[in-house]
Amino acid sequence: QKEVEQDPGPLSVPEGAIVSLNCTYSNSAFQYFMWYRQYSRKGPELLMYTYSSGNKEDGRFTAQVDKSSKYISLFIRDSQPSDSATYLCAMQRGFLSGNTPLVFGKGTRLSVIA
Amino acid sequence: NAGVTQTPKFRVLKTGQSMTLLCAQDMNHEYMYWYRQDPGMGLRLIHYSVGEGTTAKGEVPDGYNVSRLKKQNFLLGLESAAPSQTSVYFCASSSRTGPIYNEQFFGPGTRLTVL
Protein backbone atom coordinates (compact mmCIF):
# COMPACT_ATOMS: atom_id res chain seq x y z
CA GLN A 1 0.00 0.00 0.00
CA LYS A 2 1.34 3.44 -0.94
CA GLU A 3 1.85 5.82 1.97
CA VAL A 4 -0.34 8.44 0.27
CA GLU A 5 -3.20 7.67 -2.12
CA GLN A 6 -4.83 10.27 -4.35
CA ASP A 7 -7.29 9.75 -7.18
CA PRO A 8 -5.60 11.16 -10.31
CA GLY A 9 -8.89 12.10 -12.01
CA PRO A 10 -9.23 13.90 -14.33
CA LEU A 11 -12.06 15.84 -12.72
CA SER A 12 -14.15 18.22 -14.85
CA VAL A 13 -16.67 20.59 -13.26
CA PRO A 14 -18.73 23.61 -14.42
CA GLU A 15 -17.74 27.09 -13.28
CA GLY A 16 -19.22 27.90 -9.87
CA ALA A 17 -19.27 24.30 -8.65
CA ILE A 18 -17.92 23.17 -5.30
CA VAL A 19 -14.91 20.90 -5.79
CA SER A 20 -13.77 18.26 -3.32
CA LEU A 21 -10.28 16.77 -3.63
CA ASN A 22 -9.14 14.02 -1.30
CA CYS A 23 -6.16 11.98 -0.14
CA THR A 24 -5.81 9.06 2.22
CA TYR A 25 -2.65 8.03 3.99
CA SER A 26 -1.35 5.12 6.01
CA ASN A 27 1.44 6.59 8.15
CA SER A 28 0.03 7.83 11.46
CA ALA A 29 3.29 9.75 12.08
CA PHE A 30 2.32 12.41 9.53
CA GLN A 31 1.58 15.71 11.24
CA TYR A 32 1.97 18.35 8.53
CA PHE A 33 -0.45 18.34 5.61
CA MET A 34 -0.16 20.47 2.51
CA TRP A 35 -1.86 21.05 -0.80
CA TYR A 36 0.23 22.17 -3.76
CA ARG A 37 -1.22 23.53 -7.00
CA GLN A 38 0.56 22.95 -10.28
CA TYR A 39 -0.39 24.75 -13.47
CA SER A 40 0.46 23.14 -16.78
CA ARG A 41 4.21 23.21 -17.53
CA LYS A 42 5.00 24.92 -14.23
CA GLY A 43 6.45 23.85 -10.90
CA PRO A 44 4.11 23.16 -7.94
CA GLU A 45 3.31 26.00 -5.53
CA LEU A 46 2.08 25.70 -1.96
CA LEU A 47 -1.64 26.47 -1.74
CA MET A 48 -2.73 25.38 1.75
CA TYR A 49 -0.97 24.13 4.86
CA THR A 50 -2.38 22.60 8.04
CA TYR A 51 -0.84 21.12 11.12
CA SER A 52 -2.56 18.16 12.80
CA SER A 53 -6.36 17.83 12.63
CA GLY A 54 -9.01 20.39 11.86
CA ASN A 55 -10.04 22.89 9.20
CA LYS A 56 -8.27 25.85 7.69
CA GLU A 57 -9.92 28.37 5.40
CA ASP A 58 -8.33 30.80 2.97
CA GLY A 59 -10.74 32.62 0.69
CA ARG A 60 -12.50 30.08 -1.51
CA PHE A 61 -10.27 27.25 -0.30
CA THR A 62 -10.75 25.05 2.76
CA ALA A 63 -8.33 22.34 3.86
CA GLN A 64 -9.59 19.65 6.19
CA VAL A 65 -7.63 16.99 8.08
CA ASP A 66 -9.17 14.01 9.83
CA LYS A 67 -6.30 12.16 11.50
CA SER A 68 -8.57 9.51 13.01
CA SER A 69 -9.61 8.44 9.50
CA LYS A 70 -6.23 9.30 7.91
CA TYR A 71 -8.05 11.43 5.36
CA ILE A 72 -7.45 14.95 4.10
CA SER A 73 -9.56 17.09 1.81
CA LEU A 74 -9.36 20.32 -0.13
CA PHE A 75 -12.61 22.12 -0.95
CA ILE A 76 -12.85 24.84 -3.57
CA ARG A 77 -15.97 27.00 -3.48
CA ASP A 78 -17.27 28.94 -6.47
CA SER A 79 -14.70 27.29 -8.72
CA GLN A 80 -13.23 29.39 -11.54
CA PRO A 81 -11.57 28.46 -14.84
CA SER A 82 -8.35 29.82 -13.32
CA ASP A 83 -8.53 26.97 -10.77
CA SER A 84 -7.86 24.48 -13.57
CA ALA A 85 -4.62 22.79 -12.51
CA THR A 86 -3.24 19.65 -10.92
CA TYR A 87 -3.62 19.54 -7.14
CA LEU A 88 -1.11 17.48 -5.17
CA CYS A 89 -1.49 16.58 -1.53
CA ALA A 90 1.70 16.26 0.50
CA MET A 91 2.45 15.29 4.06
CA GLN A 92 5.34 15.03 6.46
CA ARG A 93 6.28 13.71 9.85
CA GLY A 94 6.86 16.15 12.71
CA PHE A 95 10.02 18.25 12.91
CA LEU A 96 11.30 16.20 15.84
CA SER A 97 11.78 13.39 13.31
CA GLY A 98 14.35 15.54 11.55
CA ASN A 99 13.96 16.74 8.01
CA THR A 100 12.05 13.82 6.60
CA PRO A 101 11.09 14.62 3.02
CA LEU A 102 7.54 15.38 1.96
CA VAL A 103 5.51 12.46 0.65
CA PHE A 104 3.35 13.51 -2.29
CA GLY A 105 0.16 12.06 -3.70
CA LYS A 106 0.04 11.53 -7.45
CA GLY A 107 -2.05 14.63 -8.01
CA THR A 108 -5.62 15.20 -9.26
CA ARG A 109 -6.07 17.05 -12.52
CA LEU A 110 -8.96 19.52 -12.31
CA SER A 111 -10.66 21.33 -15.20
CA VAL A 112 -13.23 24.05 -14.50
CA ILE A 113 -15.35 24.68 -17.57
CA ALA A 114 -16.73 28.20 -18.19
CA ASN B 1 14.83 37.30 -5.83
CA ALA B 2 14.88 34.72 -8.61
CA GLY B 3 13.82 31.92 -6.22
CA VAL B 4 14.73 28.49 -7.62
CA THR B 5 16.16 28.34 -11.12
CA GLN B 6 16.98 25.30 -13.22
CA THR B 7 19.32 24.92 -16.16
CA PRO B 8 18.65 23.81 -18.87
CA LYS B 9 14.90 24.06 -19.51
CA PHE B 10 14.89 21.42 -22.24
CA ARG B 11 17.34 18.74 -23.33
CA VAL B 12 17.39 15.80 -25.71
CA LEU B 13 19.97 13.09 -25.12
CA LYS B 14 20.87 9.88 -26.85
CA THR B 15 21.02 6.66 -24.85
CA GLY B 16 24.35 6.38 -23.06
CA GLN B 17 25.14 10.10 -23.04
CA SER B 18 25.75 11.93 -19.80
CA MET B 19 24.56 15.30 -18.57
CA THR B 20 24.26 17.47 -15.48
CA LEU B 21 21.21 19.45 -14.43
CA LEU B 22 21.89 22.54 -12.36
CA CYS B 23 19.63 23.92 -9.65
CA ALA B 24 20.30 27.23 -7.95
CA GLN B 25 18.42 29.00 -5.16
CA ASP B 26 18.94 32.47 -3.75
CA MET B 27 16.84 32.11 -0.57
CA ASN B 28 19.65 30.76 1.63
CA HIS B 29 17.71 27.52 2.15
CA GLU B 30 19.39 24.63 3.91
CA TYR B 31 17.47 21.85 2.16
CA MET B 32 17.36 21.04 -1.53
CA TYR B 33 15.63 18.27 -3.48
CA TRP B 34 15.48 16.68 -6.92
CA TYR B 35 12.21 15.12 -8.13
CA ARG B 36 11.06 13.55 -11.33
CA GLN B 37 7.47 13.76 -12.52
CA ASP B 38 5.99 11.24 -14.92
CA PRO B 39 2.37 10.89 -16.10
CA GLY B 40 0.36 8.88 -13.59
CA MET B 41 3.29 8.62 -11.18
CA GLY B 42 3.24 11.98 -9.45
CA LEU B 43 6.35 13.56 -7.97
CA ARG B 44 9.01 11.07 -6.95
CA LEU B 45 12.03 12.09 -4.89
CA ILE B 46 15.38 11.17 -6.45
CA HIS B 47 17.92 12.62 -4.00
CA TYR B 48 17.95 15.36 -1.44
CA SER B 49 20.40 17.36 0.66
CA VAL B 50 20.06 18.73 4.18
CA GLY B 51 23.14 20.90 3.91
CA GLU B 52 26.29 21.75 2.02
CA GLY B 53 28.36 18.64 1.41
CA THR B 54 25.61 16.19 2.42
CA THR B 55 23.26 14.19 0.22
CA ALA B 56 20.79 11.35 0.73
CA LYS B 57 18.86 8.94 -1.46
CA GLY B 58 15.18 9.34 -2.09
CA GLU B 59 12.61 6.98 -3.53
CA VAL B 60 14.13 6.51 -7.01
CA PRO B 61 17.91 7.18 -6.83
CA ASP B 62 19.21 4.54 -9.27
CA GLY B 63 20.95 5.95 -12.34
CA TYR B 64 21.44 9.40 -10.79
CA ASN B 65 24.15 11.09 -8.75
CA VAL B 66 24.09 14.44 -6.97
CA SER B 67 26.46 16.91 -5.43
CA ARG B 68 25.99 19.92 -3.14
CA LEU B 69 29.36 21.66 -3.05
CA LYS B 70 27.83 25.08 -2.40
CA LYS B 71 24.78 25.86 -0.29
CA GLN B 72 22.97 27.57 -3.16
CA ASN B 73 23.56 24.88 -5.80
CA PHE B 74 22.40 21.28 -6.18
CA LEU B 75 23.55 19.30 -9.20
CA LEU B 76 21.87 16.19 -10.62
CA GLY B 77 23.96 13.97 -12.88
CA LEU B 78 23.01 11.24 -15.29
CA GLU B 79 26.12 9.19 -16.09
CA SER B 80 24.62 7.01 -18.82
CA ALA B 81 21.16 8.16 -19.85
CA ALA B 82 18.43 5.61 -20.56
CA PRO B 83 15.01 6.09 -22.21
CA SER B 84 13.41 5.33 -18.80
CA GLN B 85 14.90 8.59 -17.58
CA THR B 86 12.76 10.61 -19.97
CA SER B 87 10.83 12.82 -17.57
CA VAL B 88 10.30 16.31 -16.22
CA TYR B 89 12.79 17.05 -13.45
CA PHE B 90 11.99 19.52 -10.68
CA CYS B 91 14.33 20.98 -8.13
CA ALA B 92 13.01 22.38 -4.86
CA SER B 93 14.41 24.02 -1.76
CA SER B 94 13.14 24.65 1.76
CA SER B 95 14.18 26.23 5.03
CA ARG B 96 14.08 24.65 8.48
CA THR B 97 13.34 28.06 9.98
CA GLY B 98 10.73 29.47 7.62
CA PRO B 99 7.23 30.59 8.72
CA ILE B 100 5.76 27.40 7.24
CA TYR B 101 7.74 24.38 8.32
CA ASN B 102 9.57 22.90 5.34
CA GLU B 103 7.54 24.72 2.68
CA GLN B 104 9.17 23.63 -0.55
CA PHE B 105 9.74 26.13 -3.34
CA PHE B 106 9.97 24.56 -6.76
CA GLY B 107 11.85 25.51 -9.88
CA PRO B 108 10.22 25.65 -13.34
CA GLY B 109 11.39 22.17 -14.34
CA THR B 110 13.67 20.62 -16.96
CA ARG B 111 12.12 18.52 -19.71
CA LEU B 112 14.50 15.72 -20.60
CA THR B 113 14.01 13.30 -23.48
CA VAL B 114 16.32 10.32 -23.91
CA LEU B 115 16.18 8.72 -27.34
PDB file of N, CA, C and O in Angstrom, chain A residues 5-50:
ATOM      1  N   GLU A   5      -2.388   8.019  -0.958  1.00  0.00           N
ATOM      2  CA  GLU A   5      -3.202   7.668  -2.118  1.00  0.00           C
ATOM      3  C   GLU A   5      -4.037   8.876  -2.530  1.00  0.00           C
ATOM      4  O   GLU A   5      -4.657   9.530  -1.688  1.00  0.00           O
ATOM      5  N   GLN A   6      -4.044   9.153  -3.834  1.00  0.00           N
ATOM      6  CA  GLN A   6      -4.828  10.269  -4.351  1.00  0.00           C
ATOM      7  C   GLN A   6      -5.368   9.881  -5.710  1.00  0.00           C
ATOM      8  O   GLN A   6      -4.626   9.409  -6.574  1.00  0.00           O
ATOM      9  N   ASP A   7      -6.656  10.074  -5.911  1.00  0.00           N
ATOM     10  CA  ASP A   7      -7.287   9.753  -7.180  1.00  0.00           C
ATOM     11  C   ASP A   7      -6.784  10.740  -8.239  1.00  0.00           C
ATOM     12  O   ASP A   7      -6.940  11.947  -8.072  1.00  0.00           O
ATOM     13  N   PRO A   8      -6.181  10.251  -9.333  1.00  0.00           N
ATOM     14  CA  PRO A   8      -5.595  11.162 -10.313  1.00  0.00           C
ATOM     15  C   PRO A   8      -6.603  11.882 -11.204  1.00  0.00           C
ATOM     16  O   PRO A   8      -6.242  12.819 -11.924  1.00  0.00           O
ATOM     17  N   GLY A   9      -7.887  11.473 -11.151  1.00  0.00           N
ATOM     18  CA  GLY A   9      -8.889  12.103 -12.007  1.00  0.00           C
ATOM     19  C   GLY A   9      -8.723  11.636 -13.455  1.00  0.00           C
ATOM     20  O   GLY A   9      -8.398  10.482 -13.671  1.00  0.00           O
ATOM     21  N   PRO A  10      -8.971  12.472 -14.470  1.00  0.00           N
ATOM     22  CA  PRO A  10      -9.233  13.901 -14.330  1.00  0.00           C
ATOM     23  C   PRO A  10     -10.647  14.198 -13.833  1.00  0.00           C
ATOM     24  O   PRO A  10     -11.540  13.391 -13.972  1.00  0.00           O
ATOM     25  N   LEU A  11     -10.795  15.375 -13.246  1.00  0.00           N
ATOM     26  CA  LEU A  11     -12.064  15.843 -12.723  1.00  0.00           C
ATOM     27  C   LEU A  11     -12.453  17.094 -13.499  1.00  0.00           C
ATOM     28  O   LEU A  11     -11.672  18.028 -13.624  1.00  0.00           O
ATOM     29  N   SER A  12     -13.669  17.085 -14.059  1.00  0.00           N
ATOM     30  CA  SER A  12     -14.149  18.216 -14.845  1.00  0.00           C
ATOM     31  C   SER A  12     -15.443  18.718 -14.226  1.00  0.00           C
ATOM     32  O   SER A  12     -16.376  17.933 -14.015  1.00  0.00           O
ATOM     33  N   VAL A  13     -15.509  20.009 -13.914  1.00  0.00           N
ATOM     34  CA  VAL A  13     -16.675  20.587 -13.259  1.00  0.00           C
ATOM     35  C   VAL A  13     -17.058  21.884 -13.955  1.00  0.00           C
ATOM     36  O   VAL A  13     -16.208  22.541 -14.581  1.00  0.00           O
ATOM     37  N   PRO A  14     -18.335  22.313 -13.853  1.00  0.00           N
ATOM     38  CA  PRO A  14     -18.728  23.607 -14.423  1.00  0.00           C
ATOM     39  C   PRO A  14     -18.300  24.737 -13.493  1.00  0.00           C
ATOM     40  O   PRO A  14     -18.177  24.561 -12.272  1.00  0.00           O
ATOM     41  N   GLU A  15     -18.093  25.897 -14.061  1.00  0.00           N
ATOM     42  CA  GLU A  15     -17.744  27.085 -13.279  1.00  0.00           C
ATOM     43  C   GLU A  15     -18.789  27.316 -12.200  1.00  0.00           C
ATOM     44  O   GLU A  15     -19.988  27.177 -12.426  1.00  0.00           O
ATOM     45  N   GLY A  16     -18.319  27.654 -10.984  1.00  0.00           N
ATOM     46  CA  GLY A  16     -19.217  27.905  -9.874  1.00  0.00           C
ATOM     47  C   GLY A  16     -19.464  26.694  -8.992  1.00  0.00           C
ATOM     48  O   GLY A  16     -20.016  26.827  -7.895  1.00  0.00           O
ATOM     49  N   ALA A  17     -19.058  25.518  -9.424  1.00  0.00           N
ATOM     50  CA  ALA A  17     -19.271  24.295  -8.654  1.00  0.00           C
ATOM     51  C   ALA A  17     -18.368  24.259  -7.430  1.00  0.00           C
ATOM     52  O   ALA A  17     -17.336  24.932  -7.359  1.00  0.00           O
ATOM     53  N   ILE A  18     -18.772  23.463  -6.452  1.00  0.00           N
ATOM     54  CA  ILE A  18     -17.918  23.171  -5.302  1.00  0.00           C
ATOM     55  C   ILE A  18     -17.112  21.918  -5.643  1.00  0.00           C
ATOM     56  O   ILE A  18     -17.666  20.898  -6.054  1.00  0.00           O
ATOM     57  N   VAL A  19     -15.806  22.018  -5.460  1.00  0.00           N
ATOM     58  CA  VAL A  19     -14.911  20.905  -5.791  1.00  0.00           C
ATOM     59  C   VAL A  19     -14.385  20.296  -4.499  1.00  0.00           C
ATOM     60  O   VAL A  19     -14.024  21.013  -3.559  1.00  0.00           O
ATOM     61  N   SER A  20     -14.334  18.980  -4.460  1.00  0.00           N
ATOM     62  CA  SER A  20     -13.772  18.265  -3.322  1.00  0.00           C
ATOM     63  C   SER A  20     -12.646  17.366  -3.813  1.00  0.00           C
ATOM     64  O   SER A  20     -12.854  16.508  -4.672  1.00  0.00           O
ATOM     65  N   LEU A  21     -11.459  17.579  -3.283  1.00  0.00           N
ATOM     66  CA  LEU A  21     -10.284  16.769  -3.632  1.00  0.00           C
ATOM     67  C   LEU A  21      -9.825  16.063  -2.362  1.00  0.00           C
ATOM     68  O   LEU A  21      -9.832  16.658  -1.281  1.00  0.00           O
ATOM     69  N   ASN A  22      -9.408  14.812  -2.496  1.00  0.00           N
ATOM     70  CA  ASN A  22      -9.136  14.018  -1.300  1.00  0.00           C
ATOM     71  C   ASN A  22      -7.862  13.194  -1.412  1.00  0.00           C
ATOM     72  O   ASN A  22      -7.456  12.820  -2.509  1.00  0.00           O
ATOM     73  N   CYS A  23      -7.297  12.908  -0.246  1.00  0.00           N
ATOM     74  CA  CYS A  23      -6.157  11.981  -0.139  1.00  0.00           C
ATOM     75  C   CYS A  23      -6.336  11.130   1.112  1.00  0.00           C
ATOM     76  O   CYS A  23      -6.857  11.615   2.119  1.00  0.00           O
ATOM     77  N   THR A  24      -5.894   9.903   1.035  1.00  0.00           N
ATOM     78  CA  THR A  24      -5.811   9.061   2.225  1.00  0.00           C
ATOM     79  C   THR A  24      -4.354   8.699   2.449  1.00  0.00           C
ATOM     80  O   THR A  24      -3.539   8.729   1.512  1.00  0.00           O
ATOM     81  N   TYR A  25      -4.033   8.384   3.693  1.00  0.00           N
ATOM     82  CA  TYR A  25      -2.646   8.031   3.991  1.00  0.00           C
ATOM     83  C   TYR A  25      -2.617   6.915   5.020  1.00  0.00           C
ATOM     84  O   TYR A  25      -3.602   6.648   5.707  1.00  0.00           O
ATOM     85  N   SER A  26      -1.462   6.270   5.119  1.00  0.00           N
ATOM     86  CA  SER A  26      -1.354   5.119   6.010  1.00  0.00           C
ATOM     87  C   SER A  26      -0.415   5.365   7.197  1.00  0.00           C
ATOM     88  O   SER A  26      -0.494   4.646   8.199  1.00  0.00           O
ATOM     89  N   ASN A  27       0.450   6.361   7.115  1.00  0.00           N
ATOM     90  CA  ASN A  27       1.444   6.591   8.153  1.00  0.00           C
ATOM     91  C   ASN A  27       0.896   7.528   9.228  1.00  0.00           C
ATOM     92  O   ASN A  27       0.744   8.729   8.991  1.00  0.00           O
ATOM     93  N   SER A  28       0.615   7.009  10.401  1.00  0.00           N
ATOM     94  CA  SER A  28       0.034   7.830  11.461  1.00  0.00           C
ATOM     95  C   SER A  28       1.024   8.855  12.021  1.00  0.00           C
ATOM     96  O   SER A  28       0.645   9.715  12.815  1.00  0.00           O
ATOM     97  N   ALA A  29       2.293   8.783  11.619  1.00  0.00           N
ATOM     98  CA  ALA A  29       3.294   9.746  12.081  1.00  0.00           C
ATOM     99  C   ALA A  29       3.193  11.082  11.348  1.00  0.00           C
ATOM    100  O   ALA A  29       3.792  12.073  11.784  1.00  0.00           O
ATOM    101  N   PHE A  30       2.460  11.135  10.257  1.00  0.00           N
ATOM    102  CA  PHE A  30       2.324  12.407   9.531  1.00  0.00           C
ATOM    103  C   PHE A  30       1.613  13.439  10.394  1.00  0.00           C
ATOM    104  O   PHE A  30       0.581  13.164  11.001  1.00  0.00           O
ATOM    105  N   GLN A  31       2.186  14.635  10.451  1.00  0.00           N
ATOM    106  CA  GLN A  31       1.584  15.707  11.237  1.00  0.00           C
ATOM    107  C   GLN A  31       1.354  16.977  10.433  1.00  0.00           C
ATOM    108  O   GLN A  31       0.553  17.811  10.822  1.00  0.00           O
ATOM    109  N   TYR A  32       2.096  17.159   9.366  1.00  0.00           N
ATOM    110  CA  TYR A  32       1.975  18.352   8.529  1.00  0.00           C
ATOM    111  C   TYR A  32       1.346  17.948   7.204  1.00  0.00           C
ATOM    112  O   TYR A  32       1.797  16.994   6.562  1.00  0.00           O
ATOM    113  N   PHE A  33       0.317  18.693   6.801  1.00  0.00           N
ATOM    114  CA  PHE A  33      -0.449  18.339   5.613  1.00  0.00           C
ATOM    115  C   PHE A  33      -0.549  19.561   4.712  1.00  0.00           C
ATOM    116  O   PHE A  33      -0.879  20.656   5.159  1.00  0.00           O
ATOM    117  N   MET A  34      -0.229  19.359   3.449  1.00  0.00           N
ATOM    118  CA  MET A  34      -0.163  20.471   2.507  1.00  0.00           C
ATOM    119  C   MET A  34      -0.896  20.131   1.223  1.00  0.00           C
ATOM    120  O   MET A  34      -1.052  18.955   0.863  1.00  0.00           O
ATOM    121  N   TRP A  35      -1.337  21.176   0.555  1.00  0.00           N
ATOM    122  CA  TRP A  35      -1.855  21.051  -0.803  1.00  0.00           C
ATOM    123  C   TRP A  35      -1.035  21.971  -1.698  1.00  0.00           C
ATOM    124  O   TRP A  35      -0.884  23.160  -1.406  1.00  0.00           O
ATOM    125  N   TYR A  36      -0.494  21.409  -2.758  1.00  0.00           N
ATOM    126  CA  TYR A  36       0.227  22.169  -3.763  1.00  0.00           C
ATOM    127  C   TYR A  36      -0.628  22.241  -5.029  1.00  0.00           C
ATOM    128  O   TYR A  36      -1.327  21.287  -5.383  1.00  0.00           O
ATOM    129  N   ARG A  37      -0.531  23.353  -5.729  1.00  0.00           N
ATOM    130  CA  ARG A  37      -1.222  23.534  -7.000  1.00  0.00           C
ATOM    131  C   ARG A  37      -0.161  23.647  -8.081  1.00  0.00           C
ATOM    132  O   ARG A  37       0.826  24.363  -7.927  1.00  0.00           O
ATOM    133  N   GLN A  38      -0.392  22.941  -9.181  1.00  0.00           N
ATOM    134  CA  GLN A  38       0.562  22.949 -10.281  1.00  0.00           C
ATOM    135  C   GLN A  38      -0.160  23.247 -11.586  1.00  0.00           C
ATOM    136  O   GLN A  38      -0.958  22.441 -12.069  1.00  0.00           O
ATOM    137  N   TYR A  39       0.139  24.410 -12.156  1.00  0.00           N
ATOM    138  CA  TYR A  39      -0.388  24.745 -13.469  1.00  0.00           C
ATOM    139  C   TYR A  39       0.432  24.019 -14.533  1.00  0.00           C
ATOM    140  O   TYR A  39       1.586  23.642 -14.300  1.00  0.00           O
ATOM    141  N   SER A  40      -0.177  23.876 -15.707  1.00  0.00           N
ATOM    142  CA  SER A  40       0.463  23.140 -16.782  1.00  0.00           C
ATOM    143  C   SER A  40       1.838  23.718 -17.106  1.00  0.00           C
ATOM    144  O   SER A  40       1.993  24.933 -17.234  1.00  0.00           O
ATOM    145  N   ARG A  41       2.832  22.848 -17.173  1.00  0.00           N
ATOM    146  CA  ARG A  41       4.210  23.212 -17.530  1.00  0.00           C
ATOM    147  C   ARG A  41       4.856  24.178 -16.536  1.00  0.00           C
ATOM    148  O   ARG A  41       5.749  24.952 -16.899  1.00  0.00           O
ATOM    149  N   LYS A  42       4.408  24.116 -15.281  1.00  0.00           N
ATOM    150  CA  LYS A  42       5.004  24.924 -14.228  1.00  0.00           C
ATOM    151  C   LYS A  42       5.376  24.034 -13.058  1.00  0.00           C
ATOM    152  O   LYS A  42       4.939  22.873 -12.967  1.00  0.00           O
ATOM    153  N   GLY A  43       6.173  24.573 -12.124  1.00  0.00           N
ATOM    154  CA  GLY A  43       6.449  23.851 -10.896  1.00  0.00           C
ATOM    155  C   GLY A  43       5.304  24.006  -9.909  1.00  0.00           C
ATOM    156  O   GLY A  43       4.531  24.955  -9.967  1.00  0.00           O
ATOM    157  N   PRO A  44       5.153  23.041  -8.973  1.00  0.00           N
ATOM    158  CA  PRO A  44       4.109  23.156  -7.943  1.00  0.00           C
ATOM    159  C   PRO A  44       4.349  24.361  -7.020  1.00  0.00           C
ATOM    160  O   PRO A  44       5.499  24.758  -6.790  1.00  0.00           O
ATOM    161  N   GLU A  45       3.236  24.906  -6.503  1.00  0.00           N
ATOM    162  CA  GLU A  45       3.308  25.999  -5.529  1.00  0.00           C
ATOM    163  C   GLU A  45       2.423  25.644  -4.348  1.00  0.00           C
ATOM    164  O   GLU A  45       1.328  25.092  -4.534  1.00  0.00           O
ATOM    165  N   LEU A  46       2.870  25.983  -3.153  1.00  0.00           N
ATOM    166  CA  LEU A  46       2.083  25.700  -1.958  1.00  0.00           C
ATOM    167  C   LEU A  46       0.782  26.508  -1.969  1.00  0.00           C
ATOM    168  O   LEU A  46       0.796  27.723  -2.145  1.00  0.00           O
ATOM    169  N   LEU A  47      -0.328  25.819  -1.748  1.00  0.00           N
ATOM    170  CA  LEU A  47      -1.639  26.467  -1.743  1.00  0.00           C
ATOM    171  C   LEU A  47      -2.197  26.535  -0.318  1.00  0.00           C
ATOM    172  O   LEU A  47      -2.654  27.586   0.120  1.00  0.00           O
ATOM    173  N   MET A  48      -2.186  25.427   0.401  1.00  0.00           N
ATOM    174  CA  MET A  48      -2.733  25.379   1.746  1.00  0.00           C
ATOM    175  C   MET A  48      -1.839  24.518   2.626  1.00  0.00           C
ATOM    176  O   MET A  48      -1.208  23.564   2.153  1.00  0.00           O
ATOM    177  N   TYR A  49      -1.853  24.819   3.910  1.00  0.00           N
ATOM    178  CA  TYR A  49      -0.974  24.132   4.863  1.00  0.00           C
ATOM    179  C   TYR A  49      -1.716  23.998   6.186  1.00  0.00           C
ATOM    180  O   TYR A  49      -2.286  24.959   6.688  1.00  0.00           O
ATOM    181  N   THR A  50      -1.755  22.795   6.731  1.00  0.00           N
ATOM    182  CA  THR A  50      -2.375  22.601   8.035  1.00  0.00           C
ATOM    183  C   THR A  50      -1.478  21.716   8.889  1.00  0.00           C
ATOM    184  O   THR A  50      -0.745  20.866   8.377  1.00  0.00           O
TER     185      THR A  50
END
